[in-house]
CSV table of C-alpha atoms in Angstrom, one decimal:
chain,number,residue,atom,x,y,z
N,27,MET,CA,-18.3,-22.9,41.2
N,28,ASN,CA,-18.9,-18.8,39.6
N,29,ARG,CA,-16.0,-18.9,38.5
N,30,ILE,CA,-16.4,-19.6,34.9
N,31,PRO,CA,-19.4,-18.6,34.3
N,32,ALA,CA,-18.3,-15.1,35.7
N,33,ARG,CA,-15.3,-15.1,33.1
N,34,ARG,CA,-17.6,-15.9,30.4
N,35,VAL,CA,-20.0,-13.2,31.1
N,36,LEU,CA,-17.3,-10.8,31.6
N,37,ALA,CA,-16.1,-11.4,27.7
N,38,LEU,CA,-19.3,-11.2,25.9
N,39,PRO,CA,-20.5,-7.3,26.3
N,40,LEU,CA,-16.7,-6.1,25.3
N,41,ALA,CA,-16.9,-8.2,22.3
N,42,VAL,CA,-20.4,-6.8,21.4
N,43,LEU,CA,-18.7,-3.0,22.9
N,44,LEU,CA,-15.8,-3.8,20.6
N,45,SER,CA,-16.8,-4.4,18.0
N,46,SER,CA,-19.4,-1.3,17.8
N,47,ALA,CA,-16.6,0.7,18.7
N,48,VAL,CA,-14.6,-0.7,15.6
N,49,LEU,CA,-18.0,0.3,13.4
N,50,ALA,CA,-17.9,3.8,14.4
N,51,ALA,CA,-14.3,4.2,14.0
N,52,ALA,CA,-14.6,3.3,10.7
N,53,GLU,CA,-17.6,5.8,9.8
N,54,ALA,CA,-16.3,8.5,11.2
N,55,GLY,CA,-13.3,8.3,8.8
N,56,SER,CA,-10.5,7.5,11.7
N,57,ASP,CA,-6.9,7.2,10.4
N,58,ASP,CA,-6.6,4.0,11.9
N,59,LEU,CA,-10.2,2.6,10.4
N,60,PRO,CA,-10.9,4.9,7.0
N,61,ALA,CA,-14.0,4.7,5.6
N,62,THR,CA,-13.0,5.7,1.9
N,63,ARG,CA,-10.0,4.9,-0.4
N,64,SER,CA,-7.1,7.6,0.0
N,65,ASP,CA,-4.9,5.5,-2.7
N,66,LEU,CA,-7.8,6.4,-6.1
N,67,SER,CA,-7.7,9.4,-8.0
N,68,ALA,CA,-11.4,9.6,-9.1
N,69,ARG,CA,-11.4,8.6,-12.3
N,70,ASP,CA,-9.6,5.5,-10.2
N,71,ALA,CA,-12.2,5.2,-8.0
N,72,ALA,CA,-15.4,5.1,-10.9
N,73,ARG,CA,-13.4,2.2,-12.3
N,74,VAL,CA,-12.6,-0.1,-9.3
N,75,ALA,CA,-15.8,0.1,-9.2
N,76,ASP,CA,-16.9,-0.8,-12.0
N,77,VAL,CA,-14.6,-3.9,-12.1
N,78,THR,CA,-15.7,-5.0,-9.0
N,79,ALA,CA,-19.6,-4.9,-9.3
N,80,PRO,CA,-21.4,-7.2,-8.7
N,81,ILE,CA,-22.1,-9.5,-12.6
N,82,ALA,CA,-25.6,-10.7,-14.0
N,83,ASP,CA,-24.2,-12.0,-17.1
N,84,PHE,CA,-22.5,-15.9,-16.7
N,85,SER,CA,-22.5,-16.8,-20.2
N,86,LYS,CA,-19.0,-15.7,-20.2
N,87,ALA,CA,-16.2,-15.5,-18.2
N,88,GLU,CA,-15.3,-12.3,-17.2
N,89,ALA,CA,-12.6,-10.1,-18.3
N,90,TYR,CA,-9.0,-11.6,-16.1
N,91,GLU,CA,-11.2,-14.3,-14.3
N,92,ALA,CA,-8.2,-16.9,-15.1
N,93,MET,CA,-6.1,-14.2,-13.3
N,94,GLN,CA,-7.5,-15.1,-10.0
N,95,GLY,CA,-3.8,-13.5,-8.8
N,96,GLY,CA,-3.8,-10.7,-11.2
N,97,GLY,CA,-0.3,-10.0,-12.6
N,98,GLY,CA,1.5,-12.3,-10.0
N,99,THR,CA,-0.8,-15.1,-11.2
N,100,SER,CA,1.5,-18.9,-11.6
N,101,ILE,CA,0.5,-20.1,-15.2
N,102,ASP,CA,3.3,-23.0,-14.4
N,103,PRO,CA,2.0,-26.5,-15.3
N,104,VAL,CA,-0.5,-28.0,-12.0
N,105,THR,CA,1.8,-30.0,-10.0
N,106,ALA,CA,2.2,-31.2,-7.2
N,107,ASP,CA,3.9,-28.0,-6.5
N,108,ALA,CA,1.8,-25.8,-8.1
N,109,PHE,CA,1.3,-23.5,-4.2
N,110,SER,CA,5.0,-23.2,-4.0
N,111,HIS,CA,5.6,-20.8,-7.6
N,112,VAL,CA,6.8,-17.1,-7.3
N,113,SER,CA,4.6,-14.9,-8.0
N,114,ALA,CA,5.1,-13.7,-11.5
N,115,ASN,CA,5.5,-10.5,-11.2
N,116,LEU,CA,7.8,-10.1,-8.7
N,117,ALA,CA,10.7,-8.1,-10.1
N,118,VAL,CA,14.1,-10.1,-11.4
N,119,GLU,CA,16.3,-8.4,-7.9
N,120,LYS,CA,13.8,-9.6,-5.9
N,121,GLN,CA,13.7,-13.1,-6.4
N,122,GLN,CA,16.9,-14.3,-4.4
N,123,ASP,CA,15.4,-13.3,-1.5
N,124,PHE,CA,12.1,-15.3,-2.4
N,125,HIS,CA,14.2,-18.5,-2.9
N,126,LEU,CA,16.6,-17.3,0.7
N,127,GLY,CA,12.5,-17.2,2.4
N,128,ASN,CA,12.2,-20.9,0.9
N,129,ALA,CA,14.9,-22.3,2.5
N,130,LEU,CA,14.7,-20.6,6.4
N,131,PHE,CA,10.8,-21.5,5.5
N,132,ARG,CA,11.8,-25.4,4.5
N,133,LYS,CA,14.8,-25.3,7.5
N,134,LEU,CA,15.2,-27.7,10.5
N,135,TRP,CA,15.8,-25.7,13.6
N,136,VAL,CA,17.3,-27.7,16.0
N,137,SER,CA,17.6,-28.0,20.4
N,138,ALA,CA,20.5,-25.8,21.8
N,139,PRO,CA,23.0,-25.7,22.0
N,140,SER,CA,24.1,-27.4,19.4
N,141,SER,CA,27.3,-27.2,17.2
N,142,THR,CA,25.0,-25.6,13.9
N,143,GLN,CA,24.7,-22.1,16.3
N,144,ALA,CA,22.0,-20.7,13.4
N,145,SER,CA,19.6,-23.3,13.7
N,146,ASP,CA,19.9,-24.0,17.2
N,147,GLY,CA,16.6,-22.7,19.4
N,148,LEU,CA,14.1,-24.9,18.6
N,149,GLY,CA,11.2,-25.2,21.7
N,150,PRO,CA,11.6,-26.1,24.1
N,151,LEU,CA,8.1,-27.4,23.5
N,152,TYR,CA,6.9,-27.2,19.9
N,153,ASN,CA,4.8,-28.5,17.4
N,154,ALA,CA,6.5,-28.8,14.5
N,155,ARG,CA,10.9,-28.2,13.6
N,156,SER,CA,9.8,-26.3,10.4
N,157,CYS,CA,7.0,-23.2,8.9
N,158,PHE,CA,7.2,-26.7,5.6
N,159,SER,CA,6.2,-29.3,8.2
N,160,CYS,CA,2.4,-28.1,8.9
N,161,HIS,CA,2.1,-26.3,5.9
N,162,ILE,CA,3.1,-29.0,3.9
N,163,ARG,CA,4.3,-27.4,0.2
N,164,ASP,CA,2.5,-24.1,1.2
N,165,GLY,CA,-0.9,-26.1,1.9
N,166,ARG,CA,-3.0,-27.1,4.1
N,167,GLY,CA,-2.9,-29.3,6.8
N,168,HIS,CA,-4.7,-32.2,7.8
N,169,PRO,CA,-6.6,-33.7,11.1
N,170,PRO,CA,-4.2,-36.6,12.7
N,171,GLU,CA,-6.3,-39.3,11.7
N,172,GLY,CA,-5.5,-42.1,8.7
N,173,GLY,CA,-2.1,-43.0,9.8
N,174,ARG,CA,-1.6,-39.6,9.3
N,175,ASP,CA,0.5,-37.6,11.3
N,176,ALA,CA,-0.5,-34.3,14.3
N,177,ILE,CA,2.2,-31.9,12.7
N,178,SER,CA,0.0,-29.7,10.9
N,179,MET,CA,-2.9,-29.5,13.4
N,180,PHE,CA,-3.0,-28.5,17.2
N,181,LEU,CA,-4.9,-27.6,19.6
N,182,ARG,CA,-5.2,-24.0,20.1
N,183,LEU,CA,-6.1,-23.5,24.6
N,184,ALA,CA,-7.2,-19.5,25.4
N,185,ARG,CA,-10.1,-18.9,28.2
N,186,PRO,CA,-11.7,-15.4,28.7
N,187,ALA,CA,-11.1,-12.5,30.9
N,188,ALA,CA,-11.8,-12.9,34.6
N,189,THR,CA,-10.7,-10.1,36.1
N,190,PRO,CA,-10.9,-6.4,35.9
N,191,ALA,CA,-7.1,-5.9,34.5
N,192,GLU,CA,-7.4,-9.0,31.8
N,193,LEU,CA,-10.4,-7.2,31.0
N,194,ALA,CA,-9.2,-3.6,30.4
N,195,ALA,CA,-6.4,-5.0,28.3
N,196,LEU,CA,-8.5,-7.5,26.0
N,197,GLN,CA,-10.4,-3.5,25.7
N,198,ASN,CA,-6.9,-1.5,25.2
N,199,HIS,CA,-5.9,-4.3,22.4
N,200,GLU,CA,-3.1,-5.2,24.7
N,201,ALA,CA,-4.3,-9.3,24.6
N,202,LEU,CA,-6.7,-11.2,22.5
N,203,ASN,CA,-7.8,-13.9,25.4
N,204,PHE,CA,-6.0,-15.3,28.0
N,205,PRO,CA,-3.4,-18.6,27.8
N,206,ASP,CA,-3.8,-21.5,30.0
N,207,PRO,CA,-1.9,-20.7,33.1
N,208,VAL,CA,0.3,-24.3,32.9
N,209,TYR,CA,-0.1,-25.1,29.5
N,210,GLY,CA,-0.1,-21.9,27.1
N,211,ARG,CA,-1.5,-21.1,24.4
N,212,GLN,CA,-1.8,-24.5,22.4
N,213,LEU,CA,-0.9,-27.6,23.1
N,214,GLN,CA,2.6,-28.9,22.7
N,215,ASP,CA,3.0,-32.5,21.8
N,216,LEU,CA,6.3,-32.3,21.3
N,217,ALA,CA,9.7,-31.3,23.2
N,218,VAL,CA,13.3,-31.9,22.8
N,219,PRO,CA,15.3,-34.1,24.5
N,220,GLY,CA,15.2,-34.8,28.2
N,221,LEU,CA,11.4,-32.4,28.7
N,222,ALA,CA,8.8,-34.1,28.9
N,223,ALA,CA,6.4,-32.7,26.3
N,224,GLU,CA,2.5,-31.7,27.6
N,225,GLY,CA,0.6,-33.9,26.6
N,226,ARG,CA,-1.8,-35.2,23.2
N,227,MET,CA,-4.5,-34.4,21.5
N,228,VAL,CA,-7.0,-36.9,21.1
N,229,MET,CA,-9.8,-36.6,19.0
N,230,ARG,CA,-13.1,-38.9,17.5
N,231,TYR,CA,-15.6,-38.4,15.3
N,232,ASP,CA,-19.5,-38.9,15.4
N,233,GLU,CA,-21.6,-39.6,11.9
N,234,VAL,CA,-24.7,-37.1,11.9
N,235,PRO,CA,-26.9,-38.3,8.6
N,236,VAL,CA,-27.8,-34.9,6.8
N,237,THR,CA,-30.7,-35.9,4.2
N,238,LEU,CA,-31.0,-33.4,1.5
N,239,ALA,CA,-33.5,-32.6,-0.6
N,240,ASP,CA,-33.5,-35.1,-3.7
N,241,GLY,CA,-32.8,-38.0,-0.5
N,242,GLU,CA,-29.5,-37.9,-1.2
N,243,VAL,CA,-28.1,-39.0,2.4
N,244,VAL,CA,-24.4,-37.2,3.3
N,245,SER,CA,-23.0,-38.7,6.7
N,246,LEU,CA,-21.0,-35.2,8.0
N,247,ARG,CA,-18.7,-36.2,10.9
N,248,ARG,CA,-18.9,-34.3,14.0
N,249,PRO,CA,-15.8,-33.8,16.3
N,250,HIS,CA,-15.4,-34.0,19.5
N,251,TYR,CA,-11.6,-33.5,21.1
N,252,SER,CA,-9.9,-33.8,24.4
N,253,VAL,CA,-6.5,-34.4,25.7
N,254,ALA,CA,-4.6,-36.9,26.9
N,255,ASP,CA,-0.8,-37.9,28.9
N,256,LEU,CA,-0.5,-34.0,30.5
N,257,ALA,CA,2.6,-33.8,31.7
N,258,TYR,CA,2.3,-30.9,33.7
N,259,GLY,CA,-1.1,-32.0,35.9
N,260,PRO,CA,-4.8,-30.8,34.5
N,261,LEU,CA,-5.7,-27.9,32.7
N,262,ASP,CA,-7.3,-24.7,33.4
N,263,ALA,CA,-11.2,-25.4,34.4
N,264,ALA,CA,-12.6,-22.4,32.0
N,265,THR,CA,-9.4,-23.3,29.4
N,266,THR,CA,-11.4,-24.0,25.6
N,267,LEU,CA,-9.6,-26.6,22.9
N,268,SER,CA,-9.4,-24.8,20.1
N,269,PRO,CA,-8.6,-27.6,17.3
N,270,ARG,CA,-6.5,-25.6,14.1
N,271,VAL,CA,-4.9,-26.5,11.3
N,272,ALA,CA,-2.6,-25.1,9.2
N,273,PRO,CA,-4.0,-22.8,6.1
N,274,ILE,CA,-2.9,-22.2,3.2
N,275,MET,CA,-0.1,-20.2,1.8
N,276,LEU,CA,-1.6,-18.5,-1.0
N,277,GLY,CA,-1.5,-14.5,-2.3
N,278,LEU,CA,-0.9,-13.2,1.2
N,279,GLY,CA,1.2,-10.1,0.0
N,280,LEU,CA,-2.0,-9.4,-2.2
N,281,ILE,CA,-4.6,-10.1,0.8
N,282,GLU,CA,-2.4,-7.4,2.7
N,283,ALA,CA,-2.8,-4.8,0.4
N,284,ILE,CA,-6.4,-4.9,0.2
N,285,HIS,CA,-7.2,-1.2,1.2
N,286,PRO,CA,-9.1,-1.4,4.6
N,287,ALA,CA,-12.1,0.7,3.4
N,288,ASP,CA,-13.1,-1.7,1.4
N,289,ILE,CA,-12.7,-4.6,3.7
N,290,LEU,CA,-15.3,-2.6,6.1
N,291,ALA,CA,-17.2,-1.6,2.7
N,292,ALA,CA,-19.0,-4.7,4.1
N,293,ALA,CA,-18.6,-5.0,7.6
N,294,ASP,CA,-22.5,-4.6,9.2
N,295,PRO,CA,-22.1,-5.9,12.9
N,296,ASP,CA,-26.1,-5.4,13.3
N,297,ASP,CA,-27.2,-6.5,10.4
N,298,ARG,CA,-28.7,-2.6,9.9
N,299,ASP,CA,-29.9,-4.0,6.1
N,300,GLY,CA,-31.2,-7.3,7.3
N,301,ASP,CA,-29.7,-9.8,5.3
N,302,GLY,CA,-28.8,-12.1,7.7
N,303,ILE,CA,-25.5,-11.7,7.0
N,304,SER,CA,-23.5,-9.5,10.3
N,305,GLY,CA,-20.2,-9.6,8.7
N,306,LYS,CA,-17.9,-8.0,11.7
N,307,ALA,CA,-14.1,-6.1,10.9
N,308,THR,CA,-11.3,-6.3,13.8
N,309,MET,CA,-8.9,-4.6,15.2
N,310,VAL,CA,-5.8,-5.8,16.6
N,311,ARG,CA,-2.0,-4.5,17.7
N,312,ASP,CA,0.9,-4.6,15.0
N,313,ARG,CA,3.8,-6.3,17.0
N,314,SER,CA,6.2,-4.6,15.6
N,315,GLY,CA,4.9,-1.1,16.3
N,316,GLY,CA,1.3,-1.2,19.1
N,317,SER,CA,-0.5,0.4,16.3
N,318,LEU,CA,-4.2,-0.1,15.6
N,319,ALA,CA,-4.6,-2.6,12.4
N,320,LEU,CA,-7.2,-4.2,10.4
N,321,GLY,CA,-7.3,-7.6,11.6
N,322,ARG,CA,-6.8,-10.0,8.4
N,323,PHE,CA,-4.7,-13.3,8.6
N,324,GLY,CA,-5.7,-16.2,11.0
N,325,TRP,CA,-8.5,-18.5,11.6
N,326,LYS,CA,-10.0,-15.8,13.5
N,327,ALA,CA,-8.4,-12.5,11.9
N,328,GLN,CA,-5.7,-12.0,15.0
N,329,ASN,CA,-3.2,-10.7,13.5
N,330,ALA,CA,-3.5,-7.5,10.9
N,331,THR,CA,0.1,-8.0,9.1
N,332,VAL,CA,2.1,-11.6,6.9
N,333,ARG,CA,4.8,-10.4,9.3
N,334,ASP,CA,3.1,-11.4,12.7
N,335,GLN,CA,1.6,-14.2,11.6
N,336,THR,CA,4.7,-15.0,10.7
N,337,ALA,CA,6.2,-14.5,13.7
N,338,ALA,CA,3.3,-15.5,16.1
N,339,ALA,CA,4.0,-19.0,14.0
N,340,PHE,CA,8.0,-19.2,14.9
N,341,ALA,CA,7.0,-18.5,18.7
N,342,ASP,CA,3.7,-20.9,19.4
N,343,ASP,CA,4.7,-23.8,16.7
N,344,ILE,CA,8.8,-23.7,16.5
N,345,GLY,CA,10.0,-21.7,20.2
N,346,LEU,CA,11.8,-19.6,18.5
N,347,SER,CA,12.3,-15.8,19.5
N,348,THR,CA,12.3,-13.2,17.3
N,349,SER,CA,11.9,-8.9,16.8
N,350,ALA,CA,8.4,-8.9,16.8
N,351,GLU,CA,7.9,-11.8,19.8
N,352,ASN,CA,10.9,-11.8,21.9
N,353,ARG,CA,10.1,-15.2,23.5
N,354,PRO,CA,13.0,-17.6,23.5
N,355,HIS,CA,11.2,-20.1,25.6
N,356,GLY,CA,8.4,-20.3,23.3
N,357,ASP,CA,5.0,-21.4,24.5
N,358,CYS,CA,6.9,-22.2,27.9
N,359,THR,CA,5.1,-20.8,31.0
N,360,GLU,CA,5.5,-19.2,34.7
N,361,GLN,CA,4.7,-23.0,35.9
N,362,GLN,CA,7.3,-25.1,33.6
N,363,THR,CA,9.9,-24.5,35.6
N,364,ALA,CA,11.6,-27.2,34.0
N,365,CYS,CA,11.1,-25.6,30.3
N,366,LEU,CA,12.7,-22.7,31.5
N,367,SER,CA,15.4,-23.6,32.9
N,368,LEU,CA,16.9,-24.9,29.6
N,369,GLU,CA,19.6,-22.7,27.3
N,370,THR,CA,17.6,-20.4,24.7
N,371,GLY,CA,19.4,-21.0,20.7
N,372,GLU,CA,20.1,-17.0,21.1
N,373,GLN,CA,23.3,-16.1,19.5
N,374,GLU,CA,24.5,-12.2,20.3
N,375,ARG,CA,27.0,-12.4,17.5
N,376,LEU,CA,23.9,-13.2,15.0
N,377,GLY,CA,21.0,-11.0,16.1
N,378,SER,CA,19.0,-10.0,19.3
N,379,ALA,CA,16.7,-13.2,18.4
N,380,GLU,CA,16.5,-17.0,17.4
N,381,ALA,CA,15.3,-15.6,14.4
N,382,PRO,CA,17.1,-12.5,14.6
N,383,ASP,CA,15.7,-9.7,11.2
N,384,PRO,CA,16.6,-11.4,8.5
N,385,VAL,CA,15.2,-14.3,9.2
N,386,LEU,CA,11.8,-13.4,10.2
N,387,ASP,CA,11.9,-10.9,7.3
N,388,LEU,CA,12.9,-13.5,4.6
N,389,VAL,CA,10.2,-16.1,5.8
N,390,THR,CA,7.8,-13.3,5.7
N,391,PHE,CA,8.8,-12.0,2.0
N,392,TYR,CA,8.4,-15.7,0.9
N,393,SER,CA,5.1,-16.0,2.0
N,394,GLN,CA,3.8,-13.0,0.9
N,395,ASN,CA,4.9,-13.5,-2.7
N,396,LEU,CA,4.0,-17.3,-3.5
N,397,ALA,CA,1.9,-17.3,-6.2
N,398,VAL,CA,-1.7,-17.5,-6.8
N,399,PRO,CA,-2.3,-20.5,-9.2
N,400,ALA,CA,-4.0,-19.7,-12.5
N,401,ARG,CA,-8.0,-20.4,-12.9
N,402,ARG,CA,-8.7,-24.0,-14.6
N,403,LYS,CA,-11.9,-24.2,-17.3
N,404,ALA,CA,-12.9,-20.7,-15.9
N,405,SER,CA,-15.2,-20.9,-19.1
N,406,PHE,CA,-16.7,-24.0,-18.9
N,407,PRO,CA,-19.9,-24.3,-19.1
N,408,GLU,CA,-20.6,-26.4,-16.4
N,409,VAL,CA,-18.1,-23.8,-14.4
N,410,LEU,CA,-19.6,-21.2,-15.3
N,411,LYS,CA,-23.0,-22.9,-14.7
N,412,GLY,CA,-21.8,-23.6,-11.3
N,413,LYS,CA,-20.9,-19.8,-10.9
N,414,GLN,CA,-24.2,-18.8,-11.2
N,415,VAL,CA,-25.5,-21.0,-8.4
N,416,PHE,CA,-23.0,-19.9,-6.2
N,417,TYR,CA,-24.6,-16.5,-6.9
N,418,GLN,CA,-27.8,-17.1,-6.9
N,419,THR,CA,-27.2,-19.3,-3.2
N,420,GLY,CA,-26.0,-16.1,-1.7
N,421,CYS,CA,-22.1,-17.4,-1.2
N,422,THR,CA,-21.3,-14.3,-2.2
N,423,ALA,CA,-22.3,-13.4,1.1
N,424,CYS,CA,-18.6,-13.3,2.9
N,425,HIS,CA,-17.3,-15.0,-0.3
N,426,THR,CA,-16.7,-11.8,-1.4
N,427,PRO,CA,-15.0,-12.6,-4.7
N,428,LYS,CA,-12.6,-9.5,-6.2
N,429,PHE,CA,-11.0,-6.7,-5.4
N,430,VAL,CA,-8.4,-4.0,-6.5
N,431,THR,CA,-5.9,-4.4,-4.5
N,432,ARG,CA,-4.7,-0.4,-3.6
N,433,ARG,CA,-2.3,1.8,-5.8
N,434,ASP,CA,0.6,2.4,-3.0
N,435,ALA,CA,0.5,-0.7,-1.7
N,436,SER,CA,3.9,-0.8,-0.3
N,437,ASP,CA,5.8,-3.9,-2.6
N,438,LYS,CA,5.2,-2.6,-7.0
N,439,ALA,CA,4.4,-6.3,-7.5
N,440,PHE,CA,1.3,-6.1,-5.3
N,441,ALA,CA,0.3,-2.4,-6.2
N,442,PHE,CA,-3.7,-2.2,-8.5
N,443,GLN,CA,-4.1,-5.4,-8.5
N,444,LEU,CA,-7.8,-7.3,-10.3
N,445,ILE,CA,-7.5,-10.4,-8.3
N,446,TRP,CA,-10.0,-13.4,-6.9
N,447,PRO,CA,-9.7,-14.4,-3.7
N,448,TYR,CA,-13.6,-15.2,-2.8
N,449,SER,CA,-12.9,-13.5,0.6
N,450,ASP,CA,-14.7,-10.8,2.7
N,451,PHE,CA,-11.8,-11.6,5.1
N,452,LEU,CA,-13.9,-10.1,7.7
N,453,LEU,CA,-15.5,-12.1,11.7
N,454,HIS,CA,-18.7,-13.6,10.9
N,455,ASP,CA,-20.9,-16.3,13.5
N,456,MET,CA,-21.0,-19.8,11.5
N,457,GLY,CA,-23.3,-21.5,14.0
N,458,ASP,CA,-23.7,-23.8,16.6
N,459,GLY,CA,-22.1,-26.6,14.5
N,460,LEU,CA,-18.6,-25.0,13.4
N,461,ALA,CA,-18.5,-22.8,17.5
N,462,ASP,CA,-15.0,-23.7,19.3
N,463,GLY,CA,-15.8,-21.9,22.3
N,464,GLN,CA,-12.9,-19.7,21.9
N,465,PRO,CA,-13.3,-16.0,21.9
N,466,VAL,CA,-10.1,-14.4,20.6
N,467,GLY,CA,-9.4,-10.8,20.7
N,468,LEU,CA,-13.5,-9.5,19.0
N,469,ALA,CA,-14.0,-12.4,17.9
N,470,ASP,CA,-16.1,-14.9,19.6
N,471,GLY,CA,-16.3,-18.8,20.5
N,472,ARG,CA,-18.9,-19.1,17.2
N,473,GLU,CA,-17.3,-16.6,14.6
N,474,TRP,CA,-14.5,-17.6,12.0
N,475,ARG,CA,-12.8,-15.1,9.2
N,476,THR,CA,-14.1,-15.7,5.6
N,477,PRO,CA,-11.4,-18.0,4.5
N,478,PRO,CA,-10.2,-17.9,0.8
N,479,LEU,CA,-11.2,-19.9,-1.9
N,480,TRP,CA,-8.4,-19.4,-4.5
N,481,GLY,CA,-6.3,-22.5,-4.9
N,482,ILE,CA,-9.2,-25.0,-3.4
N,483,GLY,CA,-9.4,-27.0,-5.9
N,484,LEU,CA,-5.8,-27.9,-6.2
N,485,THR,CA,-6.2,-29.2,-2.1
N,486,LYS,CA,-6.1,-32.6,-3.4
N,487,THR,CA,-3.0,-32.4,-6.1
N,488,VAL,CA,-1.2,-30.7,-3.2
N,489,ASN,CA,-1.7,-32.0,-0.4
N,490,GLY,CA,-2.9,-35.8,-1.3
N,491,HIS,CA,-6.3,-34.8,0.6
N,492,SER,CA,-9.5,-32.8,0.7
N,493,PHE,CA,-10.0,-32.2,4.2
N,494,LEU,CA,-11.5,-28.5,4.6
N,495,LEU,CA,-12.6,-26.4,7.5
N,496,HIS,CA,-10.9,-25.0,10.3
N,497,ASP,CA,-10.2,-28.8,11.7
N,498,GLY,CA,-10.2,-30.6,8.7
N,499,ARG,CA,-13.7,-31.9,10.1
N,500,ALA,CA,-15.2,-31.9,6.1
N,501,ARG,CA,-14.3,-34.5,4.1
N,502,ASN,CA,-14.8,-32.4,0.8
N,503,LEU,CA,-16.7,-29.6,0.0
N,504,THR,CA,-19.9,-31.0,-0.1
N,505,GLU,CA,-19.7,-31.7,3.7
N,506,ALA,CA,-18.1,-28.2,4.5
N,507,ILE,CA,-20.7,-26.5,2.9
N,508,LEU,CA,-23.3,-28.5,4.7
N,509,TRP,CA,-21.6,-27.9,7.9
N,510,HIS,CA,-21.8,-23.9,7.1
N,511,GLY,CA,-24.9,-22.7,9.7
N,512,GLY,CA,-25.3,-19.6,12.2
N,513,GLU,CA,-25.4,-16.5,9.7
N,514,ALA,CA,-24.5,-19.0,6.2
N,515,GLU,CA,-28.1,-20.9,7.6
N,516,THR,CA,-29.7,-19.8,4.5
N,517,ALA,CA,-27.5,-20.7,2.0
N,518,ARG,CA,-27.0,-23.6,3.6
N,519,LYS,CA,-30.2,-24.9,3.4
N,520,THR,CA,-30.6,-23.4,-0.3
N,521,PHE,CA,-27.5,-25.9,-0.8
N,522,SER,CA,-29.4,-28.3,0.6
N,523,GLY,CA,-32.3,-28.7,-1.8
N,524,LEU,CA,-30.7,-27.6,-4.8
N,525,PRO,CA,-31.1,-30.5,-7.5
N,526,LYS,CA,-28.1,-32.8,-7.7
N,527,ASP,CA,-27.5,-31.2,-10.7
N,528,ASP,CA,-27.0,-27.6,-9.7
N,529,ARG,CA,-25.3,-29.1,-6.7
N,530,GLN,CA,-22.3,-30.7,-9.0
N,531,ALA,CA,-21.7,-27.6,-10.9
N,532,LEU,CA,-21.1,-25.3,-8.0
N,533,ILE,CA,-18.5,-27.8,-6.6
N,534,THR,CA,-17.0,-27.9,-10.3
N,535,PHE,CA,-16.9,-24.3,-9.7
N,536,LEU,CA,-14.9,-24.4,-6.8
N,537,GLU,CA,-13.2,-27.1,-7.8
N,538,SER,CA,-12.0,-24.8,-10.3
N,539,LEU,CA,-10.9,-22.3,-8.2
């Protein structure tokens, strides 16, 4: 009876302890968390400070605002492929790698053994057969409703630390949390022939009416999640379920090129300035070298690099091993003996993994170089009015409008670019309404990384829906805003109290991103 509360008690002080340690390291200017940018001259630093300063003039668009992905911004016509264009400033000699990566991103993997040995290794338990199956047209996933499939949304399974050894693993950044002992890191609803899938996600909604200050009533969907048809016995009593939809793939290389000092500058985990916003940075292990780095990818900032994010998806979603995630049986656990007895797709002549480094590297390169589409109507009066409301409502406290990427970026295409992601890439407490109860490293069960907003206005054009937030519960932008709580509670209340014209202007602004 005491086992579950004990685990929760172990996890809570660790998050507080490690958060303080991260902030202290940043203030001390450690190598892992630099407090200032070392890539800029004094002149460049002044230019960056000037161009990224908050604005007060909303009478016109800012210089280069429409080019929200910097020099790599796509100005191609807006179609269903708007998220799939190559960065405009990518060198011609590198575009072949982009197209090869695209082919691998779309590749359908098959179970081993297979006559197509370069394509086998799927599963044995899995959620999707390709990256493209989840990130449809490189865009946003959706919940399985209205006849839609469940491929682009899954349930993360995790429990907090239960022993001193597990607590030490968290403290040393050797683990983010701990998988269910039978079902692993996520519920796999598909399996290769001859093996039972783990189970299926069950989802239902309650409609919750919210009355705005002017009397308009908006209905929010409160989701409830459970699992059914479990093939390998019950879940552990301490295992939590966290639904996740596949996120948009835009501008990942640019996000990677933001200097950590610029992200850390907004971190205030103890809310020392008293503004109610307590952005928190997190440190994670780089899977290639094991060094500590700033987490900036994933719903809870659990990955430091695009390569690590890609390797994790290969392992957990498709069941493919890579040099960064050497798990040829994917998410199979020690208790799933039937799964572990099946053949893998590792071919010695092709490399040491089912998706060897050429595959992992090309898919990573493709993911890094997907272009951010240009803004639409950035200078239109209604959009400018909405931008002003966005600022005045307090949205920019977390959705930081712009950054200038580092001069010494590993790829010149990403270097010294003025970009407009509208995110601080920090963890924030979003309140009880959005809480999933699942700690991931420093992120507790109420915290989420601020997602970038660029491209959000084209979701319906590309993906045919407008479902938003980590589990797609919001059917539109208004519902997404009204789900904000915790640190965003004041901004939500301010939005709720706005006149209808101002609320619509803010939505129009978001739709232009």
